[in-house]
Coordinates of C-alpha atoms in Angstrom, one line a residue:
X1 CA -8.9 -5.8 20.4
X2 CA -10.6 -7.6 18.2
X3 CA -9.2 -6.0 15.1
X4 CA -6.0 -5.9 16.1
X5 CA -5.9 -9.7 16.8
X6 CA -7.6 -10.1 13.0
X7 CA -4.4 -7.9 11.5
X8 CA -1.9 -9.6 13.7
X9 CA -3.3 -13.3 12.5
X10 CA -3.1 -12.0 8.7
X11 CA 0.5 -10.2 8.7
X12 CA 1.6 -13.5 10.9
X13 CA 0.1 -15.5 8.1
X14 CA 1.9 -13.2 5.5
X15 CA 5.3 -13.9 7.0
X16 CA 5.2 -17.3 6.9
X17 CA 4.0 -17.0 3.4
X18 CA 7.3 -15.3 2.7
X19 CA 9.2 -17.6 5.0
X20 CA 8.1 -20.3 2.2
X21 CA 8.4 -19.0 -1.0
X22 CA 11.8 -16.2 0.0
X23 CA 13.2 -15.2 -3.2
X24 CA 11.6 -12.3 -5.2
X25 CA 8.6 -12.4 -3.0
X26 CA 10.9 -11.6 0.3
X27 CA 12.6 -9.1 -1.6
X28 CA 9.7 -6.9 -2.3
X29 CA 7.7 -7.5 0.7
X30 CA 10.7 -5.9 2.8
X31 CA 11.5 -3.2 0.0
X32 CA 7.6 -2.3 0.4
X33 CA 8.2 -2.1 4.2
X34 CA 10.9 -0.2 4.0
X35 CA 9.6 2.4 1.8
X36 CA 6.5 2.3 4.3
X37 CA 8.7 3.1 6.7
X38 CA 10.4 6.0 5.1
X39 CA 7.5 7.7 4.3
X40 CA 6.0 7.3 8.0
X41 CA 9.4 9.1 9.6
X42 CA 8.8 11.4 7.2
X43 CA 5.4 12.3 8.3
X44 CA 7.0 12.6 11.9
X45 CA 9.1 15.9 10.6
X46 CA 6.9 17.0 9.0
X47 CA 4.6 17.1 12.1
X48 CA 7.9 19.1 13.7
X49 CA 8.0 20.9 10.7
X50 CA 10.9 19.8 9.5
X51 CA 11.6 18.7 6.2
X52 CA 13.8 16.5 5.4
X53 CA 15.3 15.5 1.6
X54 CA 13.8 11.8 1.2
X55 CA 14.4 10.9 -2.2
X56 CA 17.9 9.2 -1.7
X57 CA 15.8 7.4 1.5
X58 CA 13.8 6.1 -1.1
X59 CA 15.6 4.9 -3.3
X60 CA 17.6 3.0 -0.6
X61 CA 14.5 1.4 0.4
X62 CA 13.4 0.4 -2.7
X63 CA 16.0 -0.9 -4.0
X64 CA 18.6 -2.3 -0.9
X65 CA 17.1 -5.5 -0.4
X66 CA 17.8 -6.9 -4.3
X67 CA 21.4 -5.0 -4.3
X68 CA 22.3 -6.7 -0.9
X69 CA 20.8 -10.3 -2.2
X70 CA 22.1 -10.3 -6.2
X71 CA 24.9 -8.2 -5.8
X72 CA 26.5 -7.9 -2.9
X73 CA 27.7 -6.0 0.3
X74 CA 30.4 -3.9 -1.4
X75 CA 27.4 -2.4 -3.9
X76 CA 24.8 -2.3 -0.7
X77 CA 28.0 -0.1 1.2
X78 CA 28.2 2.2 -1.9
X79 CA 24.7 3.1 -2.2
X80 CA 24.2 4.0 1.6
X81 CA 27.7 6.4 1.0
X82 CA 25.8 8.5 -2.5
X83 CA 22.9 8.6 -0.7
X84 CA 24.3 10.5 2.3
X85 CA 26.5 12.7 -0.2
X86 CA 23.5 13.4 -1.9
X87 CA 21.8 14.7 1.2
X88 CA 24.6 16.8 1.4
X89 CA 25.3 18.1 -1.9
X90 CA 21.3 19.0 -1.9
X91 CA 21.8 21.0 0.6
X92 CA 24.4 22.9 -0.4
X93 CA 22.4 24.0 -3.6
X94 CA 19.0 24.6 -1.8
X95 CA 19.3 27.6 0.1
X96 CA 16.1 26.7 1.2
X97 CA 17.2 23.6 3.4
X98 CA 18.0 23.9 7.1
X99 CA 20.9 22.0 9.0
X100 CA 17.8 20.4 10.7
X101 CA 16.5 18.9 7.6
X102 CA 19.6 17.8 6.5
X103 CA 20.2 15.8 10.0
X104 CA 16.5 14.8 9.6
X105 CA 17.3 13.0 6.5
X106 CA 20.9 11.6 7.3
X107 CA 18.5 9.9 10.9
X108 CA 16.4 7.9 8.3
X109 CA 19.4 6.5 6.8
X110 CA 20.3 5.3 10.6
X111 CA 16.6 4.4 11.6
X112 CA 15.3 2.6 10.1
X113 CA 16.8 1.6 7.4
X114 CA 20.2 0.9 8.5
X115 CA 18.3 -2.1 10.5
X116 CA 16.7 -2.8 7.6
X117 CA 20.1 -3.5 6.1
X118 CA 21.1 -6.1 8.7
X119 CA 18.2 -8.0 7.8
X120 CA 18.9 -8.0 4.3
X121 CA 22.6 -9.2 5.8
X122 CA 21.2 -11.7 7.4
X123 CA 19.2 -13.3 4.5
X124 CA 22.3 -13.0 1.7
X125 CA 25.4 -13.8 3.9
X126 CA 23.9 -16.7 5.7
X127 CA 23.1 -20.5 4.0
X128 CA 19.5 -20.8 3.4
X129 CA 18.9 -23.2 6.1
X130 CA 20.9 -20.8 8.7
X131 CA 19.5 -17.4 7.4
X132 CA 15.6 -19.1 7.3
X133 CA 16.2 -19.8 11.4
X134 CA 17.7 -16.4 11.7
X135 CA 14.8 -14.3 10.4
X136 CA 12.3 -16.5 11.8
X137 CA 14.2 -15.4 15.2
X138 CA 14.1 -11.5 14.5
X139 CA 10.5 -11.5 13.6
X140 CA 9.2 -14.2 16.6
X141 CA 11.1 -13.2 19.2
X142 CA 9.8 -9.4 19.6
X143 CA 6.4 -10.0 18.4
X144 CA 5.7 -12.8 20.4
X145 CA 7.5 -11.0 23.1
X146 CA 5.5 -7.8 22.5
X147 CA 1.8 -10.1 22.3
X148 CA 2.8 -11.7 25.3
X149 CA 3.3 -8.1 26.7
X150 CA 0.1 -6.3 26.1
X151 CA -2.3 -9.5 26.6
X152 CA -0.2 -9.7 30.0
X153 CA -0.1 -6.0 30.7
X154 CA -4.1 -6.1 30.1
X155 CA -5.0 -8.5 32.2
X156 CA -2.7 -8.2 34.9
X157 CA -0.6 -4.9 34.7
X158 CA -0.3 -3.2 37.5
X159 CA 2.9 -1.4 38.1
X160 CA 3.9 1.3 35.2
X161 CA 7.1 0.4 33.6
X162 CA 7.9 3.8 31.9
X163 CA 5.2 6.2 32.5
X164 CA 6.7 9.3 31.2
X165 CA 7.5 7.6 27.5
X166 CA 4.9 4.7 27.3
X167 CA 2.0 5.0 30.1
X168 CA 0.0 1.5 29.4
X169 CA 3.5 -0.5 29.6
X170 CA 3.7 -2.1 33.0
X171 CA 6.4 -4.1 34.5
X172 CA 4.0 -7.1 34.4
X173 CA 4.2 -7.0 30.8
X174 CA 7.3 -6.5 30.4
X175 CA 8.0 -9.6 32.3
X176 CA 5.8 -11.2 30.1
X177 CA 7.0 -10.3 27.2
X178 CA 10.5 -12.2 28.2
X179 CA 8.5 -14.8 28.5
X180 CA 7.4 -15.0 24.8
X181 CA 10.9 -14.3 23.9
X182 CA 12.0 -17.4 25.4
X183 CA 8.3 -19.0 23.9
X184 CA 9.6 -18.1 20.7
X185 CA 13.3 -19.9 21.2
X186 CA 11.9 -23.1 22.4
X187 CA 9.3 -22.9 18.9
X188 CA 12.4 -22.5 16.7
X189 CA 14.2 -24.9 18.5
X190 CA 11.5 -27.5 17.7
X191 CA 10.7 -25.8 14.1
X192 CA 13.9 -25.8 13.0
X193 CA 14.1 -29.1 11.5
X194 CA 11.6 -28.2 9.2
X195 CA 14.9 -26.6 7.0
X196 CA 18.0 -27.0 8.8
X197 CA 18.9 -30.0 7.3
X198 CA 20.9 -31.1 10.0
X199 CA 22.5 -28.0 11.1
X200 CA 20.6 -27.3 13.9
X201 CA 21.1 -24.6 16.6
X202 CA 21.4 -25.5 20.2
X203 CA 18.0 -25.4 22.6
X204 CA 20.0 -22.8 25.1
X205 CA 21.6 -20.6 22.5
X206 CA 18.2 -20.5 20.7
X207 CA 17.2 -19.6 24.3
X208 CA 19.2 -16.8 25.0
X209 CA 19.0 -15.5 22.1
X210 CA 14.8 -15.2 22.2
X211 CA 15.3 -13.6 25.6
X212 CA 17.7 -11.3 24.6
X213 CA 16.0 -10.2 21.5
X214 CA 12.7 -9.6 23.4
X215 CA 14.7 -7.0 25.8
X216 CA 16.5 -5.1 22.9
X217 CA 12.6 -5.3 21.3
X218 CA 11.2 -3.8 24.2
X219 CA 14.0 -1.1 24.2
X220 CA 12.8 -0.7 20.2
X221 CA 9.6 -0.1 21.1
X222 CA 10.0 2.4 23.5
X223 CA 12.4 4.2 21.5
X224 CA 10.0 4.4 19.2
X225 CA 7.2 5.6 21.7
X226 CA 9.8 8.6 22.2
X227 CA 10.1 9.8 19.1
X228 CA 6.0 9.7 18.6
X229 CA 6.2 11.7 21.7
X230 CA 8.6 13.9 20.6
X231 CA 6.3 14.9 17.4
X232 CA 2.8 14.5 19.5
X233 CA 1.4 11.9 17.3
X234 CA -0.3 8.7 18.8
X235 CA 1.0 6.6 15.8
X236 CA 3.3 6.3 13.1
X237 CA 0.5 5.7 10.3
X238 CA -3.0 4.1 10.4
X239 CA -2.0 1.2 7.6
X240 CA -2.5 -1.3 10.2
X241 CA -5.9 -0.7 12.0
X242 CA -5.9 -1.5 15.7
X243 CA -1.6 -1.6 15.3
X244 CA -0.8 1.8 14.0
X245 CA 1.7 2.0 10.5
X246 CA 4.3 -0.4 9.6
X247 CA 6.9 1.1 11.8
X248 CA 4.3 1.0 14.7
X249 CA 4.2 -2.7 14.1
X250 CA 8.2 -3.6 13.6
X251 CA 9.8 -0.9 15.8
X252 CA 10.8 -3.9 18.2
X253 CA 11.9 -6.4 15.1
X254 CA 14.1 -3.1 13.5
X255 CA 17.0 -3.2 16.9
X256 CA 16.8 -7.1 16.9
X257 CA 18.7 -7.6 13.5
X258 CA 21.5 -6.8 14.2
X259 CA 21.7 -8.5 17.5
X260 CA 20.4 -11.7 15.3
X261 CA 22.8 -11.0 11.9
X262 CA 25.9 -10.6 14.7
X263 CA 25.3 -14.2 16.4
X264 CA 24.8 -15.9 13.3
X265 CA 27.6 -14.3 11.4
X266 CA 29.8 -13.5 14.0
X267 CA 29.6 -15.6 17.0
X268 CA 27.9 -19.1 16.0
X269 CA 30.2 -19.1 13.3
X270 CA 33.2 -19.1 15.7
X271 CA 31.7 -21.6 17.9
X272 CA 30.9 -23.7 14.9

């Protein structure tokens, strides 16, 4: 436990790092965790024996965040579109690729890295002030949610939530990990003025946004417990010791982007 609360601490203090300086530094701090993630699914195939063509995955990775931020949504869309067609077109020349693998690698297009995208939406579309309040939400939310969860499910768990994907999750923790979401609206509520500016967000929106993102977290992280389930591997990597890989450790920040990128593009902005 101890570990894990040491690497939690330092990737917390890393975020915030990135929450201050943004620019360059944000962009290749997600590109890196995006590639991370890539090659973890990856390793997952593999582990089925499946092998999927990565090297458009990669490339995506790499390079989505500074096309999405410098040049724009229409380039972004184009670059998802050759990637898949490249998938394709490989596999129509490699006799040696199955249907499988080709399925394998149009699933790491969808997850992760589509959610990547939405973050990178939600950085380039929104104002600086709006977008900084945004990803602080994606990122606080579920991972206050999910420390909340397990320090809650340790001490007091009881009752299994979902034995037969995740058996240490209880329903105690659960619970307790709404709790953080709705910890981690009230911080941003307050926090906020640190950037906004004057455009703050309302305490109850900010509210039910935090406990909303902490039940679509908790649905990321159990989807992610299935597919390590699936390929009969405790975790995704060993990067992070006492958390797993990368994906191990945002697989409940990937689904809240786009709930996140959708209320500040979509819906605070017809409100507003």
């Amino acid at each position: 436990m101890r570990t894990r609360i040491l690497v939690g601490v330092t990737l917390a203090l890393m975020f915030l790092a990135m929450m201050y300086f943004g620019g360059v530094v944000q962009v290749v701090l997600f590109s890196v965790a995006a590639t991370l993630c890539v090659y973890e699914i990856r390793r997952v195939f593999l582990a089925k024996e499946i092998k999927p063509f990565v090297i458009p995955a990669y490339f995506f990775a790499v390079s989505y965040y500074a096309i999405t931020k410098y040049l724009g949504i229409y380039w972004i869309l184009l670059l998802l579109v050759f990637g898949i067609m490249a998938i394709i077109f490989e596999r129509i020349f490699n006799q040696k690729r199955t249907n499988d693998d080709v399925m394998a690698a149009i699933f790491i297009f969808i997850y992760p890295l589509s959610f990547f995208l939405c973050m990178a939406l939600t950085d380039g579309i929104l104002s600086h002030s709006l977008s900084r309040t945004a990803m602080l939400m994606v990122f606080a939310a579920p991972l206050l949610g999910d420390t909340f969860a397990y320090f809650i499910g340790v001490f007091f768990g009881k009752h299994k939530l979902c034995p037969e994907i995740s058996p240490k999750k209880t329903i105690e923790g659960s619970i307790g990990g709404l709790a953080g979401g709705i910890l981690a609206g009230l911080s941003i509520f307050f926090l906020q003025g640190l950037w906004s500016q004057g455009n703050d967000l309302r305490i109850v929106s900010l509210l039910v946004l935090g406990l909303v993102c902490s039940i679509v977290g908790q649905a990321g992280d159990l989807f992610a417990s299935t597919i390590k389930r699936w390929a009969s591997i405790k975790d995704f990597g060993t990067l992070l010791p006492g958390h797993g890989g990368m994906l191990d450790r945002i697989d409940s920040v990937l689904l809240c982007a786009p709930i996140v990128f959708l209320y500040f593009y979509g819906i605070h902005s017809y409100i507003k």
